[in-house]
Short mmCIF file of C-alpha atoms (C1' of nucleotides) in Angstrom, two decimals:
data_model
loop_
_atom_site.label_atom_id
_atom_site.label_comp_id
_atom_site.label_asym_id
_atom_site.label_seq_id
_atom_site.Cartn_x
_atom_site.Cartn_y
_atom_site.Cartn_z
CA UNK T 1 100.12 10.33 209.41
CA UNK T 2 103.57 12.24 208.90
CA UNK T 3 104.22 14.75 211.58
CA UNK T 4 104.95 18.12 210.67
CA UNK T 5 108.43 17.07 212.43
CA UNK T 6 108.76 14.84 210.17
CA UNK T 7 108.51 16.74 206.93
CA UNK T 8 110.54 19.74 208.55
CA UNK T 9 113.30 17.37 209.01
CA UNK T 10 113.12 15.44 205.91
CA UNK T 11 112.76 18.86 203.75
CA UNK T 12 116.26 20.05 205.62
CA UNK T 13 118.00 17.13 204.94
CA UNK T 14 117.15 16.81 201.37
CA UNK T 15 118.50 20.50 201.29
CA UNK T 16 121.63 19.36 202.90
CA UNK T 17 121.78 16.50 200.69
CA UNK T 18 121.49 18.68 197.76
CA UNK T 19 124.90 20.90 198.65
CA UNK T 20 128.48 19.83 197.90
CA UNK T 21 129.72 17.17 200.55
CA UNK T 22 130.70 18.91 203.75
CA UNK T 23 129.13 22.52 203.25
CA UNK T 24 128.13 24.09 206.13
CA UNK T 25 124.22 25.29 206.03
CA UNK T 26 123.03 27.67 208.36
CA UNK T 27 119.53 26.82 210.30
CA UNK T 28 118.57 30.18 209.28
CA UNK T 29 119.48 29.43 205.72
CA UNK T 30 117.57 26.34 206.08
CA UNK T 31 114.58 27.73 207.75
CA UNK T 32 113.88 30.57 205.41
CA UNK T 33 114.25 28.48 202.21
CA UNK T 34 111.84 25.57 203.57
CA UNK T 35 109.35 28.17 205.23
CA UNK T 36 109.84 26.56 208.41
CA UNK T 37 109.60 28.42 212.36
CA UNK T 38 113.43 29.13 212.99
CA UNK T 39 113.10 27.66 216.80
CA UNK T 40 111.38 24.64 215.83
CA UNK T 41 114.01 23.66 213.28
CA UNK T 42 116.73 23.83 215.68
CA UNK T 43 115.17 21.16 217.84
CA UNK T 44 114.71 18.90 215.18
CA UNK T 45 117.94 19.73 213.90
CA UNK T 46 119.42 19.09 217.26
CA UNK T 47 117.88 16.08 217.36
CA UNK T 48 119.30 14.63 214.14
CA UNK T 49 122.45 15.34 215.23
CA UNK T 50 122.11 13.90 218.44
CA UNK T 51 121.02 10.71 216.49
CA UNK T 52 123.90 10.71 214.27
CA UNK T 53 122.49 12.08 211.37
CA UNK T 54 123.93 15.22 211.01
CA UNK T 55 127.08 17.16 212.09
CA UNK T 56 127.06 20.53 213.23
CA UNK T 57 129.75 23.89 214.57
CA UNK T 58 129.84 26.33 216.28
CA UNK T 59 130.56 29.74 216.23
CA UNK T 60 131.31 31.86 213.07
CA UNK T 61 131.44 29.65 210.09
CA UNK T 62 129.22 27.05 211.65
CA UNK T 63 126.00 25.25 210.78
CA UNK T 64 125.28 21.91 210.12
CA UNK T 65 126.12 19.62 207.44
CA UNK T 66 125.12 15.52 206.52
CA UNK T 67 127.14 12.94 209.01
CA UNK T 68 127.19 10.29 206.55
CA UNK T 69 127.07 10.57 202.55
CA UNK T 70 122.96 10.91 201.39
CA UNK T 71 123.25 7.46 200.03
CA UNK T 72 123.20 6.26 203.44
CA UNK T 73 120.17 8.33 205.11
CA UNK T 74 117.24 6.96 204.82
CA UNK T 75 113.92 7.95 205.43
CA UNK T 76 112.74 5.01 207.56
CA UNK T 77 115.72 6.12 209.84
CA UNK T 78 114.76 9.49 209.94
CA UNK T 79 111.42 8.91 210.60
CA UNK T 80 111.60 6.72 213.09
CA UNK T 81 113.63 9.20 215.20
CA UNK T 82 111.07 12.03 214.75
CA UNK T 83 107.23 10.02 215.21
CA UNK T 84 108.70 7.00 216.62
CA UNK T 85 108.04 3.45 215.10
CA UNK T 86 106.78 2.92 211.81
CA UNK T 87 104.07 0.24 212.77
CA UNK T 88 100.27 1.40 212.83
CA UNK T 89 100.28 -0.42 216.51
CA UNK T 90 102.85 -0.76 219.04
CA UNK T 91 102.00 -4.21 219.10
CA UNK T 92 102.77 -4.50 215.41
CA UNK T 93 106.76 -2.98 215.95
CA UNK T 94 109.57 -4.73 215.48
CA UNK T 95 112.05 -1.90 217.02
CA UNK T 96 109.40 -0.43 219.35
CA UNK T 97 107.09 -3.38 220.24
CA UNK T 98 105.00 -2.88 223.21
CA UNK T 99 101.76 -5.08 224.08
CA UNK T 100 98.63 -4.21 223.71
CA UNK T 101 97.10 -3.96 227.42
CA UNK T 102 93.82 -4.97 226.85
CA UNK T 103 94.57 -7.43 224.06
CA UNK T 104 92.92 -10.93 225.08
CA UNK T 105 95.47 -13.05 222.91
CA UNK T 106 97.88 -11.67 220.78
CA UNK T 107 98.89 -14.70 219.22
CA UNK T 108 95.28 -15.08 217.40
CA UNK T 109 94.83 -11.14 216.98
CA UNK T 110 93.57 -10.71 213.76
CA UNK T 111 94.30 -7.05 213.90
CA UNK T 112 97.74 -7.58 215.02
CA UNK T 113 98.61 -9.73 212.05
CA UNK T 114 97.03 -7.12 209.26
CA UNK T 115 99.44 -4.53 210.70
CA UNK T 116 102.25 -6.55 211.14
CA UNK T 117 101.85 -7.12 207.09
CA UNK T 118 100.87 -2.75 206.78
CA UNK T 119 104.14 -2.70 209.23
CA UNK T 120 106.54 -4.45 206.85
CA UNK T 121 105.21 -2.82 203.51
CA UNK T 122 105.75 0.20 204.79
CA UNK T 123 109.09 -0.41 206.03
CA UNK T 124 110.26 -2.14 202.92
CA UNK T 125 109.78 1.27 201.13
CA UNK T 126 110.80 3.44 204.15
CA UNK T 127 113.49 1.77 205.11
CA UNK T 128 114.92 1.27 201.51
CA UNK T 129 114.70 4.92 199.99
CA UNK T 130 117.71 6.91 200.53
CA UNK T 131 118.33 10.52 200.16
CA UNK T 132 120.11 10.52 197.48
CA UNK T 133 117.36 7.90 195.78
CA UNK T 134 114.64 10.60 196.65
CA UNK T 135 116.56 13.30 194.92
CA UNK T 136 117.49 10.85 191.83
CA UNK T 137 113.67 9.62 191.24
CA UNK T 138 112.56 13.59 191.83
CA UNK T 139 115.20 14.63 188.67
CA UNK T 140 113.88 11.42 186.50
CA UNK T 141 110.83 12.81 186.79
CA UNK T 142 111.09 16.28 186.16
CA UNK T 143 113.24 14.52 183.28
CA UNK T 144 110.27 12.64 182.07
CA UNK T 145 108.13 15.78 182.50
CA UNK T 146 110.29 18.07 180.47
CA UNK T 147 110.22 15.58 177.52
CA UNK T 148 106.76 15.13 177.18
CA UNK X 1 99.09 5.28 213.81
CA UNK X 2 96.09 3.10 214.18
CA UNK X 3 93.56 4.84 216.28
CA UNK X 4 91.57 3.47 219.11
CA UNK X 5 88.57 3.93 217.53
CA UNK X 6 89.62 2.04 214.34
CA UNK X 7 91.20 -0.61 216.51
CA UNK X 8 87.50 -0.76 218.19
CA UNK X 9 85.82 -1.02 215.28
CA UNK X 10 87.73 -3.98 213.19
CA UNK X 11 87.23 -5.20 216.82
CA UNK X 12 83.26 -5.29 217.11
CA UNK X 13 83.53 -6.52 213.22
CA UNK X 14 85.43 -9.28 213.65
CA UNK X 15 83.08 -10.39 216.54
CA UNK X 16 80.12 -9.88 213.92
CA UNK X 17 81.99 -11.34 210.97
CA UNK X 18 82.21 -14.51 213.36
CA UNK X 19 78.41 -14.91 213.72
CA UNK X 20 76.66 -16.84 211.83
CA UNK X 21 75.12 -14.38 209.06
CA UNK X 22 72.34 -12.41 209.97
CA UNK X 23 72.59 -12.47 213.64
CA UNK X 24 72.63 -9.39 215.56
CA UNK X 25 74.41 -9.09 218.58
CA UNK X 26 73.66 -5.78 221.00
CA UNK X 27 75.71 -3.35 221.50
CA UNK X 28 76.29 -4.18 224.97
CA UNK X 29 76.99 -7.77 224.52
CA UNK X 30 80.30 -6.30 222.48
CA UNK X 31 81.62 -4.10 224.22
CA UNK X 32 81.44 -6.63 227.18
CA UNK X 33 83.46 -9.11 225.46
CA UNK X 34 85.86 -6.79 223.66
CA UNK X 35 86.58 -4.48 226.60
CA UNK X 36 85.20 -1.36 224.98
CA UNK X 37 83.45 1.99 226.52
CA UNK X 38 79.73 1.07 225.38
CA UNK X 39 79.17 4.61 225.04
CA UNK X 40 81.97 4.93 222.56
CA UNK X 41 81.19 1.83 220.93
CA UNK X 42 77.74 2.78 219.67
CA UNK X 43 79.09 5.91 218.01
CA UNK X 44 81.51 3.97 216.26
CA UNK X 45 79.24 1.31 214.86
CA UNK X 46 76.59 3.99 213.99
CA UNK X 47 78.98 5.63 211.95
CA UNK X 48 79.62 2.35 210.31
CA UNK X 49 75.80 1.33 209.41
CA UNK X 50 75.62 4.98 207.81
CA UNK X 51 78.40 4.26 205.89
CA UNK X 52 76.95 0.92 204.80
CA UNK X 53 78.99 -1.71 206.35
CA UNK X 54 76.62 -2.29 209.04
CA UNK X 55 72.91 -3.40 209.63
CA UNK X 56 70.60 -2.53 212.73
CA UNK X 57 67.45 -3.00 214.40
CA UNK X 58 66.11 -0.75 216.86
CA UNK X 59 63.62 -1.98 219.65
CA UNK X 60 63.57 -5.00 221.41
CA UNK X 61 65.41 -8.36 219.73
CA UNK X 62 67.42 -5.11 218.16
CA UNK X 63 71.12 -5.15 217.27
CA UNK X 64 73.97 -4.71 214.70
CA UNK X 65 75.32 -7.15 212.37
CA UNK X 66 77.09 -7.11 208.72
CA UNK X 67 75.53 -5.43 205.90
CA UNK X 68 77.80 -7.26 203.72
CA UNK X 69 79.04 -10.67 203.89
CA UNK X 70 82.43 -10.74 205.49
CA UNK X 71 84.39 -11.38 201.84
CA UNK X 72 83.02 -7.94 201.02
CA UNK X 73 84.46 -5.87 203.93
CA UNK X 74 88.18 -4.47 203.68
CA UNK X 75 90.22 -3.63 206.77
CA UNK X 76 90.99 -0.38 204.00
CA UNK X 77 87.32 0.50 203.71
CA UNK X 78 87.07 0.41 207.89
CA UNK X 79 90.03 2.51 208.31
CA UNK X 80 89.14 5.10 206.07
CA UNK X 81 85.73 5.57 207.71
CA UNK X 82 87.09 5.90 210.61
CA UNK X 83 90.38 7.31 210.53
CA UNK X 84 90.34 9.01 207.05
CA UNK X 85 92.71 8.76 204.18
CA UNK X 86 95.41 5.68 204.50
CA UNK X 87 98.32 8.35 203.06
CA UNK X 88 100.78 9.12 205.18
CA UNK X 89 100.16 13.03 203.96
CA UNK X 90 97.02 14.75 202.48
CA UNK X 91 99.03 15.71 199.08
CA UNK X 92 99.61 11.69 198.50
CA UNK X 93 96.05 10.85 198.94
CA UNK X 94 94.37 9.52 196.04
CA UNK X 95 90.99 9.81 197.57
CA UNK X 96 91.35 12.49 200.17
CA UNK X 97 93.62 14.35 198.12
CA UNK X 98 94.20 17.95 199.88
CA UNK X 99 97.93 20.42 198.33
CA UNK X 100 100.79 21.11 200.98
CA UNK X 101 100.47 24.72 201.92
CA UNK X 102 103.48 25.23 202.13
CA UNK X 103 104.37 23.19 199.11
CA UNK X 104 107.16 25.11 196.86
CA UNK X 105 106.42 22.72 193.94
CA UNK X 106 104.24 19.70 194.43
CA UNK X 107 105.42 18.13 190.78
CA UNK X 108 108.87 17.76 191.95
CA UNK X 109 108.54 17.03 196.23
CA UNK X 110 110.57 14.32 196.65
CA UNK X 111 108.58 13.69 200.36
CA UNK X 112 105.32 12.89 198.58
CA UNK X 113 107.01 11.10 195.76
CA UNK X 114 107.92 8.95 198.48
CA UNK X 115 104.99 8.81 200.11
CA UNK X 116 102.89 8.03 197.30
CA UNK X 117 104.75 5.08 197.42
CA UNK X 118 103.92 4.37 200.98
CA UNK X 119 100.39 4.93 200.60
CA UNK X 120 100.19 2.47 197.75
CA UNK X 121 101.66 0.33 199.98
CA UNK X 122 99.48 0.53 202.75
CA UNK X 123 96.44 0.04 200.35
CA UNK X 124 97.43 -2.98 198.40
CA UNK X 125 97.53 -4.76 201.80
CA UNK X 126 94.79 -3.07 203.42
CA UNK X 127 92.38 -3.07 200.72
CA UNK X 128 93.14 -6.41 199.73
CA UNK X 129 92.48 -7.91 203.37
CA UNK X 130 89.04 -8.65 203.92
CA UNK X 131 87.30 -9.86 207.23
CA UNK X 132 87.09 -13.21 206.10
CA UNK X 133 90.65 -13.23 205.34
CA UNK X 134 91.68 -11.93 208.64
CA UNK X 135 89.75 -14.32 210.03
CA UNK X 136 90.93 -17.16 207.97
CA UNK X 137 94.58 -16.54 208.22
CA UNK X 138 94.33 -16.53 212.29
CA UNK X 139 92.92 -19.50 212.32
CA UNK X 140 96.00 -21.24 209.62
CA UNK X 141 98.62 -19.43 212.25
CA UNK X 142 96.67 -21.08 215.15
CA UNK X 143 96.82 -24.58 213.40
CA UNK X 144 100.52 -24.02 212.89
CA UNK X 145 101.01 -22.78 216.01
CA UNK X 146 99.96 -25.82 217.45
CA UNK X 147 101.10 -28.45 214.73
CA UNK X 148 104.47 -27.11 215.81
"C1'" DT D 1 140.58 39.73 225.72
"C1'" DG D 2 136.23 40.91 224.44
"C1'" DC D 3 132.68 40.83 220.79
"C1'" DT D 4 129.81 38.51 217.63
"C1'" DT D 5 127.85 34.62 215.66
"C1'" DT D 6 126.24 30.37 215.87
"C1'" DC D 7 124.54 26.10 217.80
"C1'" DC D 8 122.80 24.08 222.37
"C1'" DC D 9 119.45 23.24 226.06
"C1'" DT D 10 115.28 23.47 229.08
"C1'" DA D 11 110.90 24.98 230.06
"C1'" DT D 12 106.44 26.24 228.88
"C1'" DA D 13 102.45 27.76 226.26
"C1'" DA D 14 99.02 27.38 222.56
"C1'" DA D 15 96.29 24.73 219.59
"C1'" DG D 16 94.22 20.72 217.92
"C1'" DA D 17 92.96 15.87 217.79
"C1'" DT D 18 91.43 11.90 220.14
"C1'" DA D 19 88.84 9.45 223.52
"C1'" DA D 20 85.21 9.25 226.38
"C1'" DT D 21 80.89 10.63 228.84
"C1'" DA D 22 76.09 12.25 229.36
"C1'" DG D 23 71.36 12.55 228.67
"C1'" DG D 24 67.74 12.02 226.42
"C1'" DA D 25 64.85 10.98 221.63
"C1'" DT D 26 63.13 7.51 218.75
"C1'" DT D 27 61.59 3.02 217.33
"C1'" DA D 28 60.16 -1.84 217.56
"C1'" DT D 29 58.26 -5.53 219.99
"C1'" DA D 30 55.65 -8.02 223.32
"C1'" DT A 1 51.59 0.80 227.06
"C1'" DA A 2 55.80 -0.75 229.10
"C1'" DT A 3 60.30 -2.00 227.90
"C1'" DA A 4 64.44 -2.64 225.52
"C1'" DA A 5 67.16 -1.37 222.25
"C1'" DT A 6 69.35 1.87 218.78
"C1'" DC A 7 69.85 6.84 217.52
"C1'" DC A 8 71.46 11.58 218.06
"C1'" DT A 9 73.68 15.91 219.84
"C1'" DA A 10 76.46 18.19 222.93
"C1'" DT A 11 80.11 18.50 226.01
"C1'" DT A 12 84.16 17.29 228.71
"C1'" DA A 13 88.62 15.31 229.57
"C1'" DT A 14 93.01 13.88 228.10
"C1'" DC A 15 96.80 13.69 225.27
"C1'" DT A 16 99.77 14.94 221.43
"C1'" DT A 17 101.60 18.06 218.39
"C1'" DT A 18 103.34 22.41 217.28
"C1'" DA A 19 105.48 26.32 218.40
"C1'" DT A 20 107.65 30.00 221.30
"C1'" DA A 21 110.86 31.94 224.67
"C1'" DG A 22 115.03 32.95 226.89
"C1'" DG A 23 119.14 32.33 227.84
"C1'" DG A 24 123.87 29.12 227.94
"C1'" DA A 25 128.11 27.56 225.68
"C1'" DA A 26 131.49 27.28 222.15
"C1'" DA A 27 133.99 28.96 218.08
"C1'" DG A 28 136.12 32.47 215.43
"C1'" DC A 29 137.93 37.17 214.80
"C1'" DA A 30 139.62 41.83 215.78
#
DNA sequence: TGCTTTCCCTATAAAGATAATAGGATTATA
DNA sequence: TATAATCCTATTATCTTTATAGGGAAAGCA
């Protein structure tokens, strides 16, 4: 399941993504228009730019903005960072892999091998949907809708 | 994220789905050999005969084994009994569907776009992965495990 | 220089979900 | 009727998530 963290974070930076290259949004800003608590958006803003995701200033005239160009964000990333490995067992991660302790061989685990195959599906579209792709499929469809 | 619970049940089914058909194995004997809280264990695999994936006896010579024959139970079914809907958010369910809240406009939410995705995903493995199959593919990864 | 605005950081509380335990009720068999 | 097993409800314990609070530090401006 998505954290709430999650979709905070992903609903900011597709409002970032959506501005002109290099304009400086306000967490306020941000928090009003997503209907998100103020405090808890900083830390996960904080956190995204701790990560590299976004850039951020100080002072008058500050806020944050995207590090890299929304092509290059994607939501497997950002997940990741905010609920941690994408696999529905540690034992099933390839970034976060830890071992099942009470696992009696986890060479013939059944359950291990399902969700190493859950693992990689889910990656495959995580890890391969951009920003900007999100924002391009979302205007195709409202496209679509509009014409019909 | 996989709970315990699930991870107990696919667990105790796997064990069943390994007898020959029709015998029951207790409770006990279980969550002996799978490490599980036998407490725990018999709420799970009650919850699983009322759902129909399980058999039981009461009394002596009592026990559980599968309702079904192992072709005809999905690691997807399992989950969902136990953990509910395999979407990563309740507004990309198909059969748990439940609206964002705080959803501005659900027809153009680039997040559950996206996570529609992901669910399907997760459901064309899960769905399509029986017990048998589980079973059946451990055992070709143990034969080339040791071939090699 | 001092004032304001903004992000930065740490700690902690509140709420909810998960995991586990407990104790007995019911049923089938010998 | 004794026994062995599942069945059922309630409760506790633990952990995670979500959110709040209060101030610290830097940037800009008068």
């Amino acid at each position: 399941m998505l954290s709430q963290k999650s979709k905070y974070a992903l609903r900011a930076l597709l409002l970032l993504a959506r501005q002109p290259p290099g304009e400086m949004v306000l967490v306020g800003e941000i928090a009003e228009q997503q209907n998100v608590p103020h405090k808890f958006l900083e830390l996960i803003l904080l956190e995204l730019r701790k990560q590299g995701i976004l850039f951020s200033q100080r002072g008058r005239n500050g806020g944050y903005t995207l590090a890299r160009p929304k092509e290059a964000i994607t939501f497997g990333e950002v997940i990741r960072i905010m609920d941690g490995p994408l696999a529905p067992l540690p034992c099933a991660s390839v970034a976060g892999y830890r071992r099942c302790v009470d696992c009696q061989d986890e060479r013939t685990c059944e359950i291990r091998q399902v969700m190493c195959s859950v693992r990689n599906a889910v990656a495959d579209v995580l890890d391969n949907t951009s920003l900007a792709d999100a924002i391009a499929n979302g205007l195709s469809r409202e496209r679509t809708a509009l014409a019909s």
